Amino acid sequence: MEPSAKKSKMVKNPNFKNNKKKYFHTKRQVLQPGQRGFFATCNINEKACVRECYNLLNHYADLLYGPANPENEPERKKKDEEGAAGGEAGEDAGKPAGATISDDDDDLEAATAKLREKLVQRNVRFQNVDTNTTNCVFIRTHLEDPVALGKHIVNDIATTGKSMSRFVLRLVPIETVCRANMPDIISAAGVLFDKHFLKEPTSYGIIFNHRYNQQIKRDQIITQLAELVNSKNVGNTVSLKEAKKSIIVEVMRGWCLLSVIDNYLECKKFNLAELANPSEKKSSGEGDSKSDKSLAEAAGDAKSEEAKEELAKEDGKSQSDEEDKMASQTK
């Protein structure tokens, strides 16, 4: 333990604070072009949202693709090291001493290079990436098709009625990330549209959202993307309410997230809360309609009673008039 006096000096030192900030900034993951992943929105608690995203994605990814077992990796490394050591011992038996030393140096250099590559290209299935945007979370993934995993999550939540989340509002799979300028967006969208709109004609819609960015205009990007889709296949048609394929365009600061999702509108725009509780809205709607009917019936009953009272009054008046006439005639 460091003494309190030394610790207070370190805390008061401005260089110490600056170095601490630089250290934590270097540890953060940042959005990069070409990344794939999941875009999540939340209300307030971003840390809880990230935790729930990890739980959801890991749970369903283990069901679809099998569990990722980092526990078995040390055993495999030991076996590989033992096999490599046995092979090297057999090879070194028939070599002179000078040659073995140089070969050992080469092997060490090759081993260190492999370790560096493994550390740099460490295969993490899901990793949170800083977006610098409030209430917006991006989870990077190395899966080839994040849309398949997103559809599986949405379908399971819709069938079971359990969202397994409290802070995550929407969880949208993203197929590619690019810079937020029109040339980069059009080039990234062209590669993406070749996979979705080139073969068969279909109906499509464009859903555009922007945050902390006023350079990308809605009309401009929608018209250019629509022209690009029509250039892929002339039979593609625009449908805003019943689109079979939805083009998701999420612009955040200097980045643009692109994805093409089938039946996006039918899946409640991947809103987990609405998918889990569709019966509440139906029941509330039925209750409102029933209350309206009951109010109408009550109003109708009241009107009928008033009409009956008016008829009774008119009958009473007519009877009194007839009695007066009869009395005058008898006189």
mmCIF file of C-alpha atoms in Angstrom:
data_model
loop_
_atom_site.group_PDB
_atom_site.id
_atom_site.type_symbol
_atom_site.label_atom_id
_atom_site.label_comp_id
_atom_site.label_asym_id
_atom_site.label_seq_id
_atom_site.Cartn_x
_atom_site.Cartn_y
_atom_site.Cartn_z
ATOM 1 C CA MET A 1 0.000 0.000 0.000
ATOM 2 C CA GLU A 2 1.203 3.496 -0.873
ATOM 3 C CA PRO A 3 1.307 6.132 1.911
ATOM 4 C CA SER A 4 -1.533 8.666 1.940
ATOM 5 C CA ALA A 5 0.848 11.603 1.407
ATOM 6 C CA LYS A 6 2.305 10.055 -1.745
ATOM 7 C CA LYS A 7 -1.139 9.116 -3.004
ATOM 8 C CA SER A 8 -2.446 12.651 -2.491
ATOM 9 C CA LYS A 9 0.524 14.043 -4.441
ATOM 10 C CA MET A 10 -0.220 11.656 -7.301
ATOM 11 C CA VAL A 11 -3.877 12.661 -7.353
ATOM 12 C CA LYS A 12 -3.057 16.376 -7.281
ATOM 13 C CA ASN A 13 -0.515 16.040 -10.056
ATOM 14 C CA PRO A 14 -2.179 17.121 -13.364
ATOM 15 C CA ASN A 15 0.106 14.871 -15.402
ATOM 16 C CA PHE A 16 -1.175 11.867 -13.468
ATOM 17 C CA LYS A 17 -4.781 12.714 -14.364
ATOM 18 C CA ASN A 18 -3.957 13.265 -18.023
ATOM 19 C CA ASN A 19 -2.093 9.974 -18.234
ATOM 20 C CA LYS A 20 -5.008 8.196 -16.577
ATOM 21 C CA LYS A 21 -7.426 9.625 -19.161
ATOM 22 C CA LYS A 22 -5.145 8.619 -22.015
ATOM 23 C CA TYR A 23 -4.876 5.091 -20.636
ATOM 24 C CA PHE A 24 -8.623 4.584 -20.430
ATOM 25 C CA HIS A 25 -9.208 6.220 -23.827
ATOM 26 C CA THR A 26 -6.783 3.817 -25.455
ATOM 27 C CA LYS A 27 -8.615 0.844 -23.921
ATOM 28 C CA ARG A 28 -11.965 1.809 -25.472
ATOM 29 C CA GLN A 29 -13.206 0.104 -28.635
ATOM 30 C CA VAL A 30 -14.256 2.486 -31.423
ATOM 31 C CA LEU A 31 -16.477 2.090 -34.473
ATOM 32 C CA GLN A 32 -14.607 1.139 -37.635
ATOM 33 C CA PRO A 33 -15.705 0.809 -41.297
ATOM 34 C CA GLY A 34 -16.776 -2.684 -42.289
ATOM 35 C CA GLN A 35 -17.845 -3.824 -38.837
ATOM 36 C CA ARG A 36 -20.970 -5.920 -38.218
ATOM 37 C CA GLY A 37 -23.029 -6.120 -35.084
ATOM 38 C CA PHE A 38 -26.194 -5.089 -33.270
ATOM 39 C CA PHE A 39 -27.538 -1.592 -32.689
ATOM 40 C CA ALA A 40 -29.433 -1.235 -29.390
ATOM 41 C CA THR A 41 -31.325 1.694 -27.919
ATOM 42 C CA CYS A 42 -32.153 2.290 -24.263
ATOM 43 C CA ASN A 43 -33.723 4.944 -22.047
ATOM 44 C CA ILE A 44 -31.143 5.884 -19.409
ATOM 45 C CA ASN A 45 -28.932 3.091 -18.092
ATOM 46 C CA GLU A 46 -26.444 2.266 -20.852
ATOM 47 C CA LYS A 47 -24.319 -0.035 -18.686
ATOM 48 C CA ALA A 48 -27.324 -2.192 -17.851
ATOM 49 C CA CYS A 49 -28.280 -2.148 -21.540
ATOM 50 C CA VAL A 50 -24.838 -3.430 -22.540
ATOM 51 C CA ARG A 51 -25.044 -6.167 -19.913
ATOM 52 C CA GLU A 52 -28.466 -7.268 -21.153
ATOM 53 C CA CYS A 53 -27.234 -7.256 -24.761
ATOM 54 C CA TYR A 54 -24.367 -9.546 -23.791
ATOM 55 C CA ASN A 55 -26.740 -11.907 -21.988
ATOM 56 C CA LEU A 56 -29.264 -11.998 -24.832
ATOM 57 C CA LEU A 57 -26.774 -12.407 -27.649
ATOM 58 C CA ASN A 58 -24.626 -14.998 -25.895
ATOM 59 C CA HIS A 59 -27.695 -17.012 -24.861
ATOM 60 C CA TYR A 60 -29.174 -17.227 -28.367
ATOM 61 C CA ALA A 61 -25.783 -17.563 -30.068
ATOM 62 C CA ASP A 62 -25.039 -20.588 -27.888
ATOM 63 C CA LEU A 63 -28.374 -22.084 -28.950
ATOM 64 C CA LEU A 64 -27.752 -21.464 -32.658
ATOM 65 C CA TYR A 65 -24.015 -21.934 -33.088
ATOM 66 C CA GLY A 66 -23.017 -23.854 -29.978
ATOM 67 C CA PRO A 67 -21.260 -22.568 -26.878
ATOM 68 C CA ALA A 68 -17.912 -20.844 -27.139
ATOM 69 C CA ASN A 69 -15.612 -22.751 -24.750
ATOM 70 C CA PRO A 70 -12.665 -20.614 -23.687
ATOM 71 C CA GLU A 71 -12.069 -23.119 -20.867
ATOM 72 C CA ASN A 72 -10.903 -25.789 -23.320
ATOM 73 C CA GLU A 73 -8.385 -23.465 -24.980
ATOM 74 C CA PRO A 74 -5.640 -23.904 -22.316
ATOM 75 C CA GLU A 75 -5.841 -27.698 -22.683
ATOM 76 C CA ARG A 76 -5.506 -27.417 -26.444
ATOM 77 C CA LYS A 77 -2.554 -25.057 -26.057
ATOM 78 C CA LYS A 78 -0.844 -27.502 -23.706
ATOM 79 C CA LYS A 79 -1.351 -30.374 -26.144
ATOM 80 C CA ASP A 80 -0.050 -28.280 -29.037
ATOM 81 C CA GLU A 81 2.971 -27.194 -27.009
ATOM 82 C CA GLU A 82 3.709 -30.785 -25.959
ATOM 83 C CA GLY A 83 3.458 -31.994 -29.553
ATOM 84 C CA ALA A 84 5.643 -29.163 -30.797
ATOM 85 C CA ALA A 85 8.222 -29.817 -28.074
ATOM 86 C CA GLY A 86 8.354 -33.543 -28.937
ATOM 87 C CA GLY A 87 8.783 -32.782 -32.620
ATOM 88 C CA GLU A 88 11.510 -30.243 -31.937
ATOM 89 C CA ALA A 89 13.352 -32.700 -29.656
ATOM 90 C CA GLY A 90 13.295 -35.348 -32.381
ATOM 91 C CA GLU A 91 14.554 -32.907 -34.986
ATOM 92 C CA ASP A 92 17.281 -31.473 -32.729
ATOM 93 C CA ALA A 93 18.749 -34.919 -32.033
ATOM 94 C CA GLY A 94 20.347 -35.168 -35.483
ATOM 95 C CA LYS A 95 21.635 -31.568 -35.711
ATOM 96 C CA PRO A 96 24.855 -29.965 -34.443
ATOM 97 C CA ALA A 97 24.876 -27.576 -31.457
ATOM 98 C CA GLY A 98 25.353 -24.343 -33.446
ATOM 99 C CA ALA A 99 22.539 -25.143 -35.817
ATOM 100 C CA THR A 100 20.167 -25.963 -32.943
ATOM 101 C CA ILE A 101 20.798 -22.557 -31.293
ATOM 102 C CA SER A 102 19.984 -20.634 -34.486
ATOM 103 C CA ASP A 103 16.948 -22.842 -35.097
ATOM 104 C CA ASP A 104 15.742 -22.197 -31.542
ATOM 105 C CA ASP A 105 16.002 -18.443 -32.112
ATOM 106 C CA ASP A 106 14.008 -18.734 -35.313
ATOM 107 C CA ASP A 107 11.378 -20.865 -33.581
ATOM 108 C CA LEU A 108 11.087 -18.349 -30.748
ATOM 109 C CA GLU A 109 10.628 -15.500 -33.186
ATOM 110 C CA ALA A 110 7.980 -17.441 -35.104
ATOM 111 C CA ALA A 111 6.198 -18.359 -31.864
ATOM 112 C CA THR A 112 6.165 -14.742 -30.665
ATOM 113 C CA ALA A 113 4.849 -13.601 -34.046
ATOM 114 C CA LYS A 114 2.019 -16.159 -33.842
ATOM 115 C CA LEU A 115 1.166 -15.071 -30.317
ATOM 116 C CA ARG A 116 1.012 -11.449 -31.413
ATOM 117 C CA GLU A 117 -1.310 -12.353 -34.274
ATOM 118 C CA LYS A 118 -3.549 -14.285 -31.897
ATOM 119 C CA LEU A 119 -3.682 -11.385 -29.466
ATOM 120 C CA VAL A 120 -4.447 -8.890 -32.219
ATOM 121 C CA GLN A 121 -7.005 -11.122 -33.957
ATOM 122 C CA ARG A 122 -8.553 -12.511 -30.813
ATOM 123 C CA ASN A 123 -11.927 -13.946 -31.735
ATOM 124 C CA VAL A 124 -14.419 -12.344 -29.356
ATOM 125 C CA ARG A 125 -17.975 -13.195 -30.321
ATOM 126 C CA PHE A 126 -19.534 -9.946 -28.989
ATOM 127 C CA GLN A 127 -17.781 -6.738 -27.974
ATOM 128 C CA ASN A 128 -19.215 -3.390 -26.920
ATOM 129 C CA VAL A 129 -18.065 -0.447 -29.053
ATOM 130 C CA ASP A 130 -18.212 3.185 -27.983
ATOM 131 C CA THR A 131 -20.612 5.261 -30.128
ATOM 132 C CA ASN A 132 -20.242 8.641 -28.332
ATOM 133 C CA THR A 133 -24.036 8.900 -28.573
ATOM 134 C CA THR A 134 -26.362 8.888 -25.581
ATOM 135 C CA ASN A 135 -28.769 5.952 -25.242
ATOM 136 C CA CYS A 136 -27.238 4.225 -28.276
ATOM 137 C CA VAL A 137 -25.178 1.039 -27.958
ATOM 138 C CA PHE A 138 -23.349 -0.915 -30.642
ATOM 139 C CA ILE A 139 -22.253 -4.513 -30.039
ATOM 140 C CA ARG A 140 -19.655 -5.659 -32.556
ATOM 141 C CA THR A 141 -19.660 -9.276 -33.686
ATOM 142 C CA HIS A 142 -17.559 -11.564 -35.864
ATOM 143 C CA LEU A 143 -20.566 -13.622 -36.963
ATOM 144 C CA GLU A 144 -21.020 -13.686 -40.724
ATOM 145 C CA ASP A 145 -24.812 -13.137 -40.589
ATOM 146 C CA PRO A 146 -26.022 -11.082 -37.602
ATOM 147 C CA VAL A 147 -29.470 -10.756 -39.217
ATOM 148 C CA ALA A 148 -30.117 -14.489 -38.785
ATOM 149 C CA LEU A 149 -29.368 -14.252 -35.068
ATOM 150 C CA GLY A 150 -31.538 -11.138 -34.732
ATOM 151 C CA LYS A 151 -34.485 -12.873 -36.429
ATOM 152 C CA HIS A 152 -34.096 -15.878 -34.180
ATOM 153 C CA ILE A 153 -34.196 -13.643 -31.090
ATOM 154 C CA VAL A 154 -37.259 -11.755 -32.320
ATOM 155 C CA ASN A 155 -39.189 -14.896 -33.289
ATOM 156 C CA ASP A 156 -38.457 -16.579 -29.966
ATOM 157 C CA ILE A 157 -39.566 -13.508 -27.990
ATOM 158 C CA ALA A 158 -42.750 -13.224 -30.065
ATOM 159 C CA THR A 159 -43.651 -16.891 -29.516
ATOM 160 C CA THR A 160 -42.750 -17.154 -25.835
ATOM 161 C CA GLY A 161 -43.763 -13.632 -24.775
ATOM 162 C CA LYS A 162 -40.587 -13.243 -22.662
ATOM 163 C CA SER A 163 -38.279 -10.415 -23.667
ATOM 164 C CA MET A 164 -35.497 -11.266 -21.156
ATOM 165 C CA SER A 165 -34.621 -7.568 -21.084
ATOM 166 C CA ARG A 166 -35.533 -4.548 -19.026
ATOM 167 C CA PHE A 167 -33.411 -1.730 -20.403
ATOM 168 C CA VAL A 168 -33.002 -2.736 -24.077
ATOM 169 C CA LEU A 169 -35.706 -1.151 -26.225
ATOM 170 C CA ARG A 170 -34.697 -2.098 -29.771
ATOM 171 C CA LEU A 171 -32.059 -4.594 -30.906
ATOM 172 C CA VAL A 172 -31.444 -4.199 -34.643
ATOM 173 C CA PRO A 173 -28.844 -6.300 -36.522
ATOM 174 C CA ILE A 174 -26.418 -4.245 -38.602
ATOM 175 C CA GLU A 175 -24.708 -5.707 -41.662
ATOM 176 C CA THR A 176 -22.126 -3.014 -42.323
ATOM 177 C CA VAL A 177 -20.707 0.236 -40.934
ATOM 178 C CA CYS A 178 -19.337 3.090 -43.057
ATOM 179 C CA ARG A 179 -18.467 6.775 -42.822
ATOM 180 C CA ALA A 180 -21.380 9.221 -42.808
ATOM 181 C CA ASN A 181 -20.852 10.778 -46.228
ATOM 182 C CA MET A 182 -22.779 10.091 -49.412
ATOM 183 C CA PRO A 183 -19.995 8.438 -51.486
ATOM 184 C CA ASP A 184 -19.150 5.943 -48.731
ATOM 185 C CA ILE A 185 -22.825 5.246 -48.000
ATOM 186 C CA ILE A 186 -23.632 4.614 -51.670
ATOM 187 C CA SER A 187 -20.611 2.324 -52.142
ATOM 188 C CA ALA A 188 -21.403 0.302 -49.002
ATOM 189 C CA ALA A 189 -25.096 0.130 -49.903
ATOM 190 C CA GLY A 190 -24.278 -1.036 -53.439
ATOM 191 C CA VAL A 191 -22.418 -4.099 -52.140
ATOM 192 C CA LEU A 192 -25.222 -4.770 -49.661
ATOM 193 C CA PHE A 193 -28.027 -4.376 -52.209
ATOM 194 C CA ASP A 194 -26.406 -6.870 -54.580
ATOM 195 C CA LYS A 195 -27.191 -9.547 -52.024
ATOM 196 C CA HIS A 196 -30.824 -8.539 -51.393
ATOM 197 C CA PHE A 197 -32.297 -6.779 -54.459
ATOM 198 C CA LEU A 198 -30.485 -8.185 -57.478
ATOM 199 C CA LYS A 199 -32.175 -11.545 -58.106
ATOM 200 C CA GLU A 200 -35.918 -11.266 -57.504
ATOM 201 C CA PRO A 201 -38.157 -8.167 -57.564
ATOM 202 C CA THR A 202 -39.612 -7.251 -54.194
ATOM 203 C CA SER A 203 -41.165 -4.380 -52.259
ATOM 204 C CA TYR A 204 -38.964 -2.243 -50.045
ATOM 205 C CA GLY A 205 -39.019 0.730 -47.707
ATOM 206 C CA ILE A 206 -36.292 2.993 -46.330
ATOM 207 C CA ILE A 207 -36.200 3.810 -42.607
ATOM 208 C CA PHE A 208 -33.830 6.687 -41.851
ATOM 209 C CA ASN A 209 -32.800 8.027 -38.431
ATOM 210 C CA HIS A 210 -30.043 10.502 -37.626
ATOM 211 C CA ARG A 211 -28.484 11.561 -34.342
ATOM 212 C CA TYR A 212 -25.965 14.387 -33.836
ATOM 213 C CA ASN A 213 -25.607 14.769 -37.594
ATOM 214 C CA GLN A 214 -27.220 17.430 -39.762
ATOM 215 C CA GLN A 215 -25.115 16.986 -42.907
ATOM 216 C CA ILE A 216 -26.936 13.916 -44.232
ATOM 217 C CA LYS A 217 -30.370 15.069 -45.420
ATOM 218 C CA ARG A 218 -33.326 12.715 -45.357
ATOM 219 C CA ASP A 219 -34.651 13.452 -48.860
ATOM 220 C CA GLN A 220 -31.220 13.239 -50.438
ATOM 221 C CA ILE A 221 -30.276 9.851 -49.012
ATOM 222 C CA ILE A 222 -33.732 8.342 -49.591
ATOM 223 C CA THR A 223 -33.827 9.354 -53.252
ATOM 224 C CA GLN A 224 -30.297 8.121 -53.963
ATOM 225 C CA LEU A 225 -30.837 4.790 -52.194
ATOM 226 C CA ALA A 226 -34.161 4.290 -54.007
ATOM 227 C CA GLU A 227 -32.468 4.936 -57.362
ATOM 228 C CA LEU A 228 -29.754 2.447 -56.428
ATOM 229 C CA VAL A 229 -32.331 -0.237 -55.533
ATOM 230 C CA ASN A 230 -34.231 0.313 -58.789
ATOM 231 C CA SER A 231 -30.992 0.089 -60.758
ATOM 232 C CA LYS A 232 -30.386 -3.384 -59.306
ATOM 233 C CA ASN A 233 -33.783 -4.650 -60.476
ATOM 234 C CA VAL A 234 -36.451 -2.682 -62.329
ATOM 235 C CA GLY A 235 -39.228 -4.740 -60.714
ATOM 236 C CA ASN A 236 -38.515 -3.458 -57.202
ATOM 237 C CA THR A 237 -41.366 -1.323 -55.878
ATOM 238 C CA VAL A 238 -41.726 1.037 -52.930
ATOM 239 C CA SER A 239 -44.141 0.108 -50.134
ATOM 240 C CA LEU A 240 -44.075 2.096 -46.922
ATOM 241 C CA LYS A 241 -46.619 0.092 -44.896
ATOM 242 C CA GLU A 242 -46.234 -3.468 -46.238
ATOM 243 C CA ALA A 243 -42.595 -3.651 -47.323
ATOM 244 C CA LYS A 244 -41.098 -7.126 -47.549
ATOM 245 C CA LYS A 245 -37.585 -5.729 -47.126
ATOM 246 C CA SER A 246 -36.704 -2.693 -45.040
ATOM 247 C CA ILE A 247 -33.492 -0.716 -45.540
ATOM 248 C CA ILE A 248 -32.262 0.487 -42.143
ATOM 249 C CA VAL A 249 -30.121 3.639 -42.176
ATOM 250 C CA GLU A 250 -28.916 4.807 -38.745
ATOM 251 C CA VAL A 251 -26.624 7.853 -38.800
ATOM 252 C CA MET A 252 -24.749 8.668 -35.583
ATOM 253 C CA ARG A 253 -22.261 11.520 -35.608
ATOM 254 C CA GLY A 254 -19.721 10.567 -38.297
ATOM 255 C CA TRP A 255 -20.874 6.956 -38.811
ATOM 256 C CA CYS A 256 -23.644 5.273 -40.770
ATOM 257 C CA LEU A 257 -25.079 1.827 -39.926
ATOM 258 C CA LEU A 258 -26.713 -0.055 -42.801
ATOM 259 C CA SER A 259 -28.807 -3.195 -42.884
ATOM 260 C CA VAL A 260 -31.550 -4.876 -44.955
ATOM 261 C CA ILE A 261 -34.077 -6.879 -42.917
ATOM 262 C CA ASP A 262 -37.046 -8.945 -44.072
ATOM 263 C CA ASN A 263 -40.478 -8.279 -42.495
ATOM 264 C CA TYR A 264 -39.069 -5.537 -40.293
ATOM 265 C CA LEU A 265 -42.410 -3.786 -39.853
ATOM 266 C CA GLU A 266 -44.237 -7.004 -38.988
ATOM 267 C CA CYS A 267 -41.657 -7.657 -36.262
ATOM 268 C CA LYS A 268 -42.569 -4.347 -34.545
ATOM 269 C CA LYS A 269 -39.300 -2.773 -35.757
ATOM 270 C CA PHE A 270 -37.441 -5.202 -33.462
ATOM 271 C CA ASN A 271 -38.880 -3.553 -30.351
ATOM 272 C CA LEU A 272 -38.511 -6.270 -27.718
ATOM 273 C CA ALA A 273 -41.121 -4.877 -25.328
ATOM 274 C CA GLU A 274 -43.822 -4.681 -28.009
ATOM 275 C CA LEU A 275 -42.981 -8.173 -29.234
ATOM 276 C CA ALA A 276 -43.222 -9.626 -25.734
ATOM 277 C CA ASN A 277 -46.541 -7.980 -24.770
ATOM 278 C CA PRO A 278 -48.797 -7.643 -27.821
ATOM 279 C CA SER A 279 -51.832 -8.890 -25.857
ATOM 280 C CA GLU A 280 -51.867 -5.865 -23.551
ATOM 281 C CA LYS A 281 -52.507 -3.477 -26.398
ATOM 282 C CA LYS A 282 -55.179 -5.751 -27.873
ATOM 283 C CA SER A 283 -56.914 -6.141 -24.541
ATOM 284 C CA SER A 284 -56.764 -2.408 -23.895
ATOM 285 C CA GLY A 285 -58.156 -1.776 -27.386
ATOM 286 C CA GLU A 286 -60.963 -4.277 -26.805
ATOM 287 C CA GLY A 287 -61.682 -2.691 -23.445
ATOM 288 C CA ASP A 288 -61.868 0.737 -25.020
ATOM 289 C CA SER A 289 -64.196 -0.508 -27.743
ATOM 290 C CA LYS A 290 -66.373 -2.267 -25.169
ATOM 291 C CA SER A 291 -66.533 0.871 -23.046
ATOM 292 C CA ASP A 292 -67.460 2.910 -26.122
ATOM 293 C CA LYS A 293 -70.211 0.420 -26.936
ATOM 294 C CA SER A 294 -71.508 0.494 -23.398
ATOM 295 C CA LEU A 295 -71.512 4.297 -23.429
ATOM 296 C CA ALA A 296 -73.403 4.299 -26.710
ATOM 297 C CA GLU A 297 -75.898 1.788 -25.377
ATOM 298 C CA ALA A 298 -76.363 3.829 -22.213
ATOM 299 C CA ALA A 299 -76.898 6.951 -24.274
ATOM 300 C CA GLY A 300 -79.401 5.092 -26.445
ATOM 301 C CA ASP A 301 -81.301 3.824 -23.384
ATOM 302 C CA ALA A 302 -81.410 7.327 -21.940
ATOM 303 C CA LYS A 303 -82.739 8.694 -25.220
ATOM 304 C CA SER A 304 -85.386 5.954 -25.423
ATOM 305 C CA GLU A 305 -86.515 6.691 -21.860
ATOM 306 C CA GLU A 306 -86.767 10.397 -22.650
ATOM 307 C CA ALA A 307 -88.797 9.590 -25.757
ATOM 308 C CA LYS A 308 -91.123 7.383 -23.721
ATOM 309 C CA GLU A 309 -91.626 10.154 -21.172
ATOM 310 C CA GLU A 310 -92.413 12.659 -23.938
ATOM 311 C CA LEU A 311 -94.931 10.257 -25.483
ATOM 312 C CA ALA A 312 -96.553 9.731 -22.099
ATOM 313 C CA LYS A 313 -96.825 13.501 -21.596
ATOM 314 C CA GLU A 314 -98.378 13.942 -25.035
ATOM 315 C CA ASP A 315 -100.886 11.145 -24.319
ATOM 316 C CA GLY A 316 -101.795 12.796 -21.017
ATOM 317 C CA LYS A 317 -102.308 16.139 -22.728
ATOM 318 C CA SER A 318 -104.505 14.578 -25.429
ATOM 319 C CA GLN A 319 -106.642 12.792 -22.836
ATOM 320 C CA SER A 320 -107.124 16.025 -20.845
ATOM 321 C CA ASP A 321 -108.130 17.889 -24.028
ATOM 322 C CA GLU A 322 -110.735 15.221 -24.873
ATOM 323 C CA GLU A 323 -112.180 15.381 -21.353
ATOM 324 C CA ASP A 324 -112.501 19.167 -21.604
ATOM 325 C CA LYS A 325 -114.323 18.835 -24.927
ATOM 326 C CA MET A 326 -116.743 16.274 -23.499
ATOM 327 C CA ALA A 327 -117.466 18.488 -20.501
ATOM 328 C CA SER A 328 -118.220 21.496 -22.759
ATOM 329 C CA GLN A 329 -120.583 19.437 -24.905
ATOM 330 C CA THR A 330 -122.576 18.169 -21.920
ATOM 331 C CA LYS A 331 -123.031 21.754 -20.715
#
